[in-house]
PDB file of C-alpha atoms and ligand atoms in Angstrom:
ATOM      1  CA  MET A   1     -78.622  77.454 -89.402  1.00 51.00           C
ATOM      2  CA  PRO A   2     -75.405  77.773 -87.127  1.00 51.00           C
ATOM      3  CA  SER A   3     -77.485  77.252 -84.075  1.00 51.00           C
ATOM      4  CA  ARG A   4     -75.022  76.121 -81.436  1.00 54.00           C
ATOM      5  CA  PRO A   5     -76.935  73.519 -79.289  1.00 50.00           C
ATOM      6  CA  ASN A   6     -73.835  72.575 -77.523  1.00 50.00           C
ATOM      7  CA  ARG A   7     -72.796  75.957 -76.128  1.00 51.00           C
ATOM      8  CA  ARG A   8     -74.500  75.436 -72.767  1.00 51.00           C
ATOM      9  CA  LEU A   9     -73.365  71.874 -72.240  1.00 48.00           C
ATOM     10  CA  PRO A  10     -70.087  72.387 -70.395  1.00 49.00           C
ATOM     11  CA  ALA A  11     -71.972  74.545 -67.703  1.00 50.00           C
ATOM     12  CA  LEU A  12     -74.753  72.012 -67.383  1.00 48.00           C
ATOM     13  CA  ALA A  13     -72.142  69.218 -67.114  1.00 47.00           C
ATOM     14  CA  THR A  14     -70.306  71.078 -64.353  1.00 48.00           C
ATOM     15  CA  LEU A  15     -73.609  71.599 -62.532  1.00 47.00           C
ATOM     16  CA  ALA A  16     -74.607  68.136 -62.709  1.00 48.00           C
ATOM     17  CA  LEU A  17     -71.177  67.153 -61.313  1.00 48.00           C
ATOM     18  CA  LEU A  18     -71.520  69.683 -58.487  1.00 47.00           C
ATOM     19  CA  LEU A  19     -74.945  68.843 -57.348  1.00 45.00           C
ATOM     20  CA  PRO A  20     -74.244  65.448 -55.868  1.00 44.00           C
ATOM     21  CA  LEU A  21     -71.191  66.642 -54.086  1.00 42.00           C
ATOM     22  CA  ALA A  22     -73.086  69.575 -52.605  1.00 40.00           C
ATOM     23  CA  ALA A  23     -75.739  67.149 -51.301  1.00 39.00           C
ATOM     24  CA  LEU A  24     -73.152  65.156 -49.425  1.00 40.00           C
ATOM     25  CA  PRO A  25     -72.652  67.033 -46.192  1.00 40.00           C
ATOM     26  CA  GLY A  26     -75.475  66.565 -43.679  1.00 38.00           C
ATOM     27  CA  THR A  27     -78.061  65.301 -46.083  1.00 39.00           C
ATOM     28  CA  ALA A  28     -76.670  62.018 -47.383  1.00 39.00           C
ATOM     29  CA  LEU A  29     -77.023  60.586 -43.696  1.00 47.00           C
ATOM     30  CA  ALA A  30     -80.083  61.198 -41.621  1.00 52.00           C
ATOM     31  CA  HIS A  31     -79.506  62.692 -38.071  1.00 63.00           C
ATOM     32  CA  GLU A  32     -82.596  60.633 -37.132  1.00 70.00           C
ATOM     33  CA  GLY A  33     -84.486  57.955 -39.168  1.00 75.00           C
ATOM     34  CA  ALA A  34     -86.538  54.880 -39.632  1.00 83.00           C
ATOM     35  CA  LEU A  35     -85.564  51.420 -40.651  1.00 85.00           C
ATOM     36  CA  ASP A  36     -88.440  49.122 -41.241  1.00 84.00           C
ATOM     37  CA  ASP A  37     -90.352  49.328 -37.974  1.00 92.00           C
ATOM     38  CA  LEU A  38     -87.719  50.939 -36.048  1.00 94.00           C
ATOM     39  CA  ARG A  39     -87.168  54.546 -35.439  1.00 95.00           C
ATOM     40  CA  ILE A  40     -83.728  55.949 -34.364  1.00 94.00           C
ATOM     41  CA  ALA A  41     -83.802  59.355 -32.697  1.00 94.00           C
ATOM     42  CA  HIS A  42     -81.255  61.859 -30.986  1.00 92.00           C
ATOM     43  CA  PRO A  43     -77.966  60.127 -32.020  1.00 95.00           C
ATOM     44  CA  PHE A  44     -75.025  62.009 -30.365  1.00 96.00           C
ATOM     45  CA  ALA A  45     -71.552  61.559 -29.119  1.00 97.00           C
ATOM     46  CA  LEU A  46     -69.600  63.324 -26.413  1.00 96.00           C
ATOM     47  CA  PRO A  47     -66.656  65.427 -27.099  1.00 97.00           C
ATOM     48  CA  THR A  48     -63.385  63.947 -26.241  1.00 97.00           C
ATOM     49  CA  PRO A  49     -60.166  65.560 -25.062  1.00 95.00           C
ATOM     50  CA  PRO A  50     -57.020  65.376 -27.252  1.00 93.00           C
ATOM     51  CA  GLY A  51     -55.558  61.897 -26.993  1.00 93.00           C
ATOM     52  CA  ALA A  52     -58.337  60.224 -25.331  1.00 96.00           C
ATOM     53  CA  PRO A  53     -58.555  56.776 -26.930  1.00 97.00           C
ATOM     54  CA  ASN A  54     -62.167  56.098 -26.690  1.00 97.00           C
ATOM     55  CA  GLY A  55     -65.298  58.069 -26.958  1.00 97.00           C
ATOM     56  CA  ALA A  56     -69.094  57.332 -26.352  1.00 97.00           C
ATOM     57  CA  ALA A  57     -72.250  57.702 -28.309  1.00 97.00           C
ATOM     58  CA  TYR A  58     -75.966  57.482 -27.505  1.00 96.00           C
ATOM     59  CA  LEU A  59     -79.113  57.185 -29.336  1.00 96.00           C
ATOM     60  CA  ASP A  60     -82.798  56.128 -28.818  1.00 96.00           C
ATOM     61  CA  ILE A  61     -84.273  53.184 -30.564  1.00 96.00           C
ATOM     62  CA  THR A  62     -88.144  52.624 -30.651  1.00 96.00           C
ATOM     63  CA  VAL A  63     -89.727  49.463 -31.914  1.00 96.00           C
ATOM     64  CA  ASN A  64     -92.976  50.315 -33.337  1.00 95.00           C
ATOM     65  CA  GLY A  65     -93.669  46.794 -34.776  1.00 94.00           C
ATOM     66  CA  GLU A  66     -94.496  43.642 -33.008  1.00 95.00           C
ATOM     67  CA  ARG A  67     -91.104  41.758 -33.364  1.00 95.00           C
ATOM     68  CA  PRO A  68     -88.425  42.550 -30.934  1.00 97.00           C
ATOM     69  CA  ALA A  69     -85.394  44.195 -32.261  1.00 97.00           C
ATOM     70  CA  ARG A  70     -81.719  43.051 -31.867  1.00 97.00           C
ATOM     71  CA  LEU A  71     -79.000  45.637 -32.254  1.00 98.00           C
ATOM     72  CA  ILE A  72     -76.064  43.355 -33.129  1.00 98.00           C
ATOM     73  CA  GLY A  73     -73.276  45.659 -34.398  1.00 98.00           C
ATOM     74  CA  VAL A  74     -72.207  49.285 -34.863  1.00 98.00           C
ATOM     75  CA  GLU A  75     -69.441  50.513 -37.024  1.00 97.00           C
ATOM     76  CA  SER A  76     -67.880  54.133 -37.467  1.00 98.00           C
ATOM     77  CA  PRO A  77     -65.218  55.396 -39.527  1.00 97.00           C
ATOM     78  CA  ALA A  78     -64.328  57.547 -36.483  1.00 97.00           C
ATOM     79  CA  SER A  79     -62.889  54.570 -34.653  1.00 98.00           C
ATOM     80  CA  ASP A  80     -61.241  51.195 -35.160  1.00 98.00           C
ATOM     81  CA  ARG A  81     -64.393  49.569 -33.686  1.00 97.00           C
ATOM     82  CA  VAL A  82     -67.582  50.201 -31.870  1.00 98.00           C
ATOM     83  CA  GLU A  83     -68.652  48.152 -28.961  1.00 98.00           C
ATOM     84  CA  ILE A  84     -72.157  48.039 -27.326  1.00 97.00           C
ATOM     85  CA  HIS A  85     -71.789  48.381 -23.769  1.00 96.00           C
ATOM     86  CA  THR A  86     -74.019  47.921 -20.994  1.00 94.00           C
ATOM     87  CA  LEU A  87     -73.493  48.824 -17.128  1.00 87.00           C
ATOM     88  CA  ARG A  88     -74.021  46.106 -14.706  1.00 83.00           C
ATOM     89  CA  LEU A  89     -73.702  46.150 -10.912  1.00 83.00           C
ATOM     90  CA  ASP A  90     -70.940  44.123  -9.649  1.00 83.00           C
ATOM     91  CA  GLY A  91     -71.189  43.876  -5.773  1.00 87.00           C
ATOM     92  CA  GLU A  92     -71.374  47.620  -5.291  1.00 87.00           C
ATOM     93  CA  THR A  93     -69.698  49.037  -8.372  1.00 87.00           C
ATOM     94  CA  MET A  94     -71.155  49.789 -11.652  1.00 84.00           C
ATOM     95  CA  THR A  95     -68.838  48.328 -14.312  1.00 87.00           C
ATOM     96  CA  MET A  96     -69.438  48.307 -17.991  1.00 88.00           C
ATOM     97  CA  ARG A  97     -69.025  45.411 -20.348  1.00 91.00           C
ATOM     98  CA  PRO A  98     -69.371  44.820 -24.171  1.00 95.00           C
ATOM     99  CA  VAL A  99     -72.483  42.857 -24.943  1.00 96.00           C
ATOM    100  CA  GLU A 100     -73.083  40.859 -28.251  1.00 96.00           C
ATOM    101  CA  ALA A 101     -76.485  42.516 -28.736  1.00 97.00           C
ATOM    102  CA  LEU A 102     -79.179  44.872 -27.203  1.00 97.00           C
ATOM    103  CA  GLU A 103     -82.552  43.730 -27.517  1.00 97.00           C
ATOM    104  CA  ILE A 104     -85.768  45.927 -27.513  1.00 97.00           C
ATOM    105  CA  ALA A 105     -88.913  44.692 -27.001  1.00 97.00           C
ATOM    106  CA  PRO A 106     -91.968  45.556 -29.217  1.00 97.00           C
ATOM    107  CA  GLY A 107     -93.579  49.060 -28.297  1.00 97.00           C
ATOM    108  CA  GLU A 108     -90.469  49.989 -26.252  1.00 97.00           C
ATOM    109  CA  THR A 109     -87.837  52.629 -26.550  1.00 97.00           C
ATOM    110  CA  LEU A 110     -84.380  52.119 -25.605  1.00 96.00           C
ATOM    111  CA  THR A 111     -83.003  55.335 -24.385  1.00 95.00           C
ATOM    112  CA  MET A 112     -79.277  55.667 -24.305  1.00 95.00           C
ATOM    113  CA  ARG A 113     -77.918  58.622 -22.101  1.00 92.00           C
ATOM    114  CA  PRO A 114     -74.695  59.492 -20.574  1.00 90.00           C
ATOM    115  CA  GLY A 115     -74.405  58.461 -16.857  1.00 82.00           C
ATOM    116  CA  GLY A 116     -75.715  55.063 -16.910  1.00 80.00           C
ATOM    117  CA  GLY A 117     -77.211  52.282 -18.841  1.00 90.00           C
ATOM    118  CA  PRO A 118     -76.360  51.104 -22.447  1.00 95.00           C
ATOM    119  CA  HIS A 119     -74.142  53.057 -24.808  1.00 96.00           C
ATOM    120  CA  LEU A 120     -71.961  52.699 -27.769  1.00 98.00           C
ATOM    121  CA  MET A 121     -68.265  52.769 -27.121  1.00 97.00           C
ATOM    122  CA  LEU A 122     -66.010  54.037 -29.861  1.00 98.00           C
ATOM    123  CA  LEU A 123     -62.708  52.339 -29.410  1.00 98.00           C
ATOM    124  CA  GLU A 124     -59.351  53.699 -30.721  1.00 98.00           C
ATOM    125  CA  LEU A 125     -60.630  56.899 -31.962  1.00 98.00           C
ATOM    126  CA  LYS A 126     -58.893  58.142 -35.147  1.00 97.00           C
ATOM    127  CA  ALA A 127     -59.226  61.736 -34.086  1.00 96.00           C
ATOM    128  CA  PRO A 128     -60.795  63.723 -30.980  1.00 97.00           C
ATOM    129  CA  LEU A 129     -64.494  63.985 -31.135  1.00 97.00           C
ATOM    130  CA  VAL A 130     -65.183  67.775 -31.582  1.00 96.00           C
ATOM    131  CA  ALA A 131     -68.349  69.529 -30.493  1.00 95.00           C
ATOM    132  CA  GLY A 132     -70.258  70.828 -33.445  1.00 94.00           C
ATOM    133  CA  GLU A 133     -68.951  68.023 -35.799  1.00 95.00           C
ATOM    134  CA  SER A 134     -70.699  64.736 -36.370  1.00 95.00           C
ATOM    135  CA  VAL A 135     -69.807  61.218 -36.495  1.00 96.00           C
ATOM    136  CA  PRO A 136     -71.307  58.594 -38.884  1.00 96.00           C
ATOM    137  CA  LEU A 137     -72.641  55.384 -37.202  1.00 97.00           C
ATOM    138  CA  THR A 138     -73.829  52.334 -39.173  1.00 96.00           C
ATOM    139  CA  LEU A 139     -76.198  50.292 -36.961  1.00 97.00           C
ATOM    140  CA  GLU A 140     -76.890  46.557 -37.769  1.00 96.00           C
ATOM    141  CA  PHE A 141     -80.023  44.953 -36.621  1.00 96.00           C
ATOM    142  CA  ALA A 142     -80.879  41.345 -36.793  1.00 96.00           C
ATOM    143  CA  GLU A 143     -83.259  40.439 -39.565  1.00 94.00           C
ATOM    144  CA  ARG A 144     -83.795  44.260 -40.172  1.00 93.00           C
ATOM    145  CA  GLY A 145     -80.575  45.240 -41.801  1.00 94.00           C
ATOM    146  CA  ARG A 146     -78.154  48.102 -41.594  1.00 95.00           C
ATOM    147  CA  MET A 147     -78.912  51.878 -41.203  1.00 94.00           C
ATOM    148  CA  ALA A 148     -76.718  54.913 -41.290  1.00 94.00           C
ATOM    149  CA  VAL A 149     -77.201  57.817 -38.865  1.00 94.00           C
ATOM    150  CA  GLU A 150     -75.067  60.882 -38.063  1.00 94.00           C
ATOM    151  CA  ALA A 151     -74.417  61.423 -34.424  1.00 95.00           C
ATOM    152  CA  TRP A 152     -73.670  65.137 -33.479  1.00 94.00           C
ATOM    153  CA  VAL A 153     -70.868  65.814 -31.156  1.00 96.00           C
ATOM    154  CA  GLN A 154     -72.023  67.714 -28.417  1.00 94.00           C
ATOM    155  CA  ASP A 155     -71.836  68.120 -24.615  1.00 90.00           C
ATOM    156  CA  ALA A 156     -74.668  66.502 -22.671  1.00 77.00           C
ATOM    157  CA  MET A 157     -76.260  68.134 -19.850  1.00 52.00           C
ATOM    158  CA  THR A 158     -74.770  65.702 -17.555  1.00 44.00           C
ATOM    159  CA  GLY A 159     -71.186  65.947 -19.014  1.00 42.00           C
ATOM    160  CA  SER A 160     -69.214  65.323 -16.029  1.00 41.00           C
ATOM    161  CA  GLU A 161     -71.320  62.407 -14.818  1.00 39.00           C
ATOM    162  CA  ALA A 162     -70.973  60.980 -18.439  1.00 41.00           C
ATOM    163  CA  ALA A 163     -67.256  61.065 -18.275  1.00 42.00           C
ATOM    164  CA  ASP A 164     -67.409  58.892 -15.102  1.00 42.00           C
ATOM    165  CA  GLY A 165     -68.785  55.834 -16.748  1.00 43.00           C
ATOM    166  CA  HIS A 166     -65.983  55.776 -19.353  1.00 46.00           C
ATOM    167  CA  HIS A 167     -62.582  55.005 -17.993  1.00 42.00           C
ATOM    168  CA  HIS A 168     -61.326  51.980 -19.855  1.00 41.00           C
TER     169      HIS A 168
HETATM  170 CU1   CU B   1     -68.365  51.969 -22.381  1.00 85.65          CU
END
Protein backbone atom coordinates (compact mmCIF):
# COMPACT_ATOMS: atom_id res chain seq x y z
CA MET A 1 0.00 0.00 0.00
CA PRO A 2 2.70 2.55 0.61
CA SER A 3 3.94 2.57 -2.90
CA ARG A 4 5.71 5.82 -3.35
CA PRO A 5 4.89 6.89 -6.83
CA ASN A 6 6.41 10.30 -6.38
CA ARG A 7 9.85 9.09 -5.47
CA ARG A 8 11.26 9.35 -8.96
CA LEU A 9 9.61 12.57 -9.91
CA PRO A 10 12.30 15.00 -8.86
CA ALA A 11 14.90 13.22 -10.96
CA LEU A 12 12.62 13.07 -13.96
CA ALA A 13 11.69 16.70 -13.61
CA THR A 14 15.36 17.64 -13.51
CA LEU A 15 16.04 15.59 -16.59
CA ALA A 16 13.19 17.24 -18.43
CA LEU A 17 14.63 20.63 -17.59
CA LEU A 18 18.12 19.73 -18.64
CA LEU A 19 17.30 18.16 -21.97
CA PRO A 20 16.23 21.29 -23.82
CA LEU A 21 19.28 23.12 -22.50
CA ALA A 22 21.62 20.38 -23.59
CA ALA A 23 20.15 20.52 -27.05
CA LEU A 24 20.82 24.22 -27.45
CA PRO A 25 24.44 24.49 -28.54
CA GLY A 26 24.93 23.48 -32.10
CA THR A 27 21.66 21.80 -32.79
CA ALA A 28 19.13 24.57 -32.28
CA LEU A 29 20.53 26.38 -35.29
CA ALA A 30 21.43 24.42 -38.36
CA HIS A 31 24.83 24.90 -39.90
CA GLU A 32 23.15 24.45 -43.25
CA GLY A 33 19.55 24.23 -44.15
CA ALA A 34 16.62 24.80 -46.40
CA LEU A 35 13.82 27.34 -46.49
CA ASP A 36 11.02 26.68 -48.90
CA ASP A 37 12.84 26.02 -52.17
CA LEU A 38 16.10 27.62 -51.04
CA ARG A 39 19.18 25.81 -49.82
CA ILE A 40 21.78 27.55 -47.72
CA ALA A 41 25.22 25.96 -47.59
CA HIS A 42 28.68 26.64 -46.17
CA PRO A 43 27.94 29.61 -43.94
CA PHE A 44 31.19 30.87 -42.44
CA ALA A 45 32.83 34.04 -41.16
CA LEU A 46 36.45 35.10 -41.05
CA PRO A 47 38.23 35.57 -37.72
CA THR A 48 38.86 39.20 -36.82
CA PRO A 49 41.78 40.72 -34.90
CA PRO A 50 41.02 42.29 -31.52
CA GLY A 51 39.52 45.72 -31.93
CA ALA A 52 38.50 45.28 -35.55
CA PRO A 53 35.12 47.01 -35.93
CA ASN A 54 33.76 44.83 -38.70
CA GLY A 55 33.72 41.26 -39.88
CA ALA A 56 32.62 39.43 -43.00
CA ALA A 57 30.49 36.34 -43.48
CA TYR A 58 29.83 34.20 -46.51
CA LEU A 59 27.40 31.53 -47.59
CA ASP A 60 25.92 29.87 -50.64
CA ILE A 61 22.28 30.28 -51.64
CA THR A 62 20.72 27.92 -54.16
CA VAL A 63 17.26 28.48 -55.64
CA ASN A 64 15.77 25.12 -56.49
CA GLY A 65 12.33 26.42 -57.38
CA GLU A 66 11.09 28.49 -60.27
CA ARG A 67 10.82 31.88 -58.63
CA PRO A 68 13.83 34.13 -58.11
CA ALA A 69 14.87 34.69 -54.52
CA ARG A 70 15.68 38.03 -52.94
CA LEU A 71 17.80 38.23 -49.84
CA ILE A 72 16.53 41.44 -48.26
CA GLY A 73 18.06 41.46 -44.82
CA VAL A 74 20.46 39.82 -42.40
CA GLU A 75 20.70 40.09 -38.64
CA SER A 76 23.16 38.76 -36.10
CA PRO A 77 23.54 39.13 -32.34
CA ALA A 78 27.29 39.37 -32.97
CA SER A 79 27.13 42.87 -34.42
CA ASP A 80 25.07 46.03 -34.37
CA ARG A 81 23.91 45.43 -37.91
CA VAL A 82 24.65 43.37 -40.97
CA GLU A 83 24.81 44.79 -44.46
CA ILE A 84 24.68 42.97 -47.76
CA HIS A 85 27.67 44.12 -49.80
CA THR A 86 28.64 43.76 -53.39
CA LEU A 87 31.87 44.65 -55.11
CA ARG A 88 31.72 46.97 -58.05
CA LEU A 89 34.38 48.23 -60.39
CA ASP A 90 34.65 52.01 -60.15
CA GLY A 91 37.05 53.00 -62.88
CA GLU A 92 39.96 50.75 -61.98
CA THR A 93 39.26 50.14 -58.31
CA MET A 94 36.93 47.61 -56.82
CA THR A 95 34.81 49.18 -54.14
CA MET A 96 32.23 47.52 -52.01
CA ARG A 97 28.91 49.03 -51.26
CA PRO A 98 25.77 48.03 -49.43
CA VAL A 99 22.82 46.91 -51.50
CA GLU A 100 19.17 46.65 -50.55
CA ALA A 101 18.89 43.10 -51.75
CA LEU A 102 20.62 40.31 -53.59
CA GLU A 103 18.62 38.51 -56.21
CA ILE A 104 19.30 34.92 -57.17
CA ALA A 105 17.72 33.49 -60.31
CA PRO A 106 15.87 30.17 -60.38
CA GLY A 107 18.23 27.25 -60.68
CA GLU A 108 21.24 29.38 -59.76
CA THR A 109 23.60 29.27 -56.81
CA LEU A 110 25.01 32.47 -55.39
CA THR A 111 28.40 31.60 -53.95
CA MET A 112 29.92 34.10 -51.56
CA ARG A 113 33.64 33.79 -51.03
CA PRO A 114 36.37 36.01 -49.60
CA GLY A 115 38.33 37.97 -52.16
CA GLY A 116 35.51 39.23 -54.35
CA GLY A 117 31.83 39.47 -54.99
CA PRO A 118 28.92 39.68 -52.61
CA HIS A 119 29.36 39.11 -48.89
CA LEU A 120 27.70 39.89 -45.59
CA MET A 121 29.30 42.63 -43.55
CA LEU A 122 28.96 42.52 -39.78
CA LEU A 123 29.26 46.14 -38.70
CA GLU A 124 30.19 47.16 -35.15
CA LEU A 125 31.14 43.75 -33.83
CA LYS A 126 30.36 43.24 -30.16
CA ALA A 127 33.37 40.95 -29.76
CA PRO A 128 36.11 39.66 -32.06
CA LEU A 129 35.17 36.70 -34.23
CA VAL A 130 37.28 33.81 -32.97
CA ALA A 131 38.17 30.77 -35.07
CA GLY A 132 36.33 27.69 -33.84
CA GLU A 133 33.34 29.63 -32.56
CA SER A 134 30.21 30.31 -34.52
CA VAL A 135 28.02 33.28 -35.33
CA PRO A 136 24.23 33.06 -35.63
CA LEU A 137 22.85 34.74 -38.72
CA THR A 138 19.19 35.28 -39.52
CA LEU A 139 18.53 35.63 -43.22
CA GLU A 140 15.39 37.29 -44.48
CA PHE A 141 14.08 36.55 -47.95
CA ALA A 142 11.28 38.38 -49.71
CA GLU A 143 8.14 36.21 -49.82
CA ARG A 144 9.91 33.22 -48.28
CA GLY A 145 10.52 34.52 -44.82
CA ARG A 146 13.33 34.16 -42.33
CA MET A 147 15.84 31.45 -41.68
CA ALA A 148 18.54 31.03 -39.04
CA VAL A 149 21.96 29.56 -39.77
CA GLU A 150 25.18 29.21 -37.80
CA ALA A 151 28.27 30.54 -39.52
CA TRP A 152 31.47 28.90 -38.32
CA VAL A 153 34.35 31.24 -37.76
CA GLN A 154 37.28 29.90 -39.73
CA ASP A 155 40.19 31.03 -41.83
CA ALA A 156 39.43 30.85 -45.50
CA MET A 157 42.08 29.45 -47.75
CA THR A 158 42.44 32.91 -49.14
CA GLY A 159 42.68 34.63 -45.80
CA SER A 160 45.01 37.44 -46.87
CA GLU A 161 43.05 38.16 -50.03
CA ALA A 162 39.91 38.20 -47.98
CA ALA A 163 41.26 40.89 -45.70
CA ASP A 164 41.94 43.11 -48.70
CA GLY A 165 38.33 43.64 -49.52
CA HIS A 166 37.34 44.75 -46.08
CA HIS A 167 38.89 48.05 -45.21
CA HIS A 168 35.97 50.16 -44.20
CU1 LIG B 1 32.01 44.61 -47.15
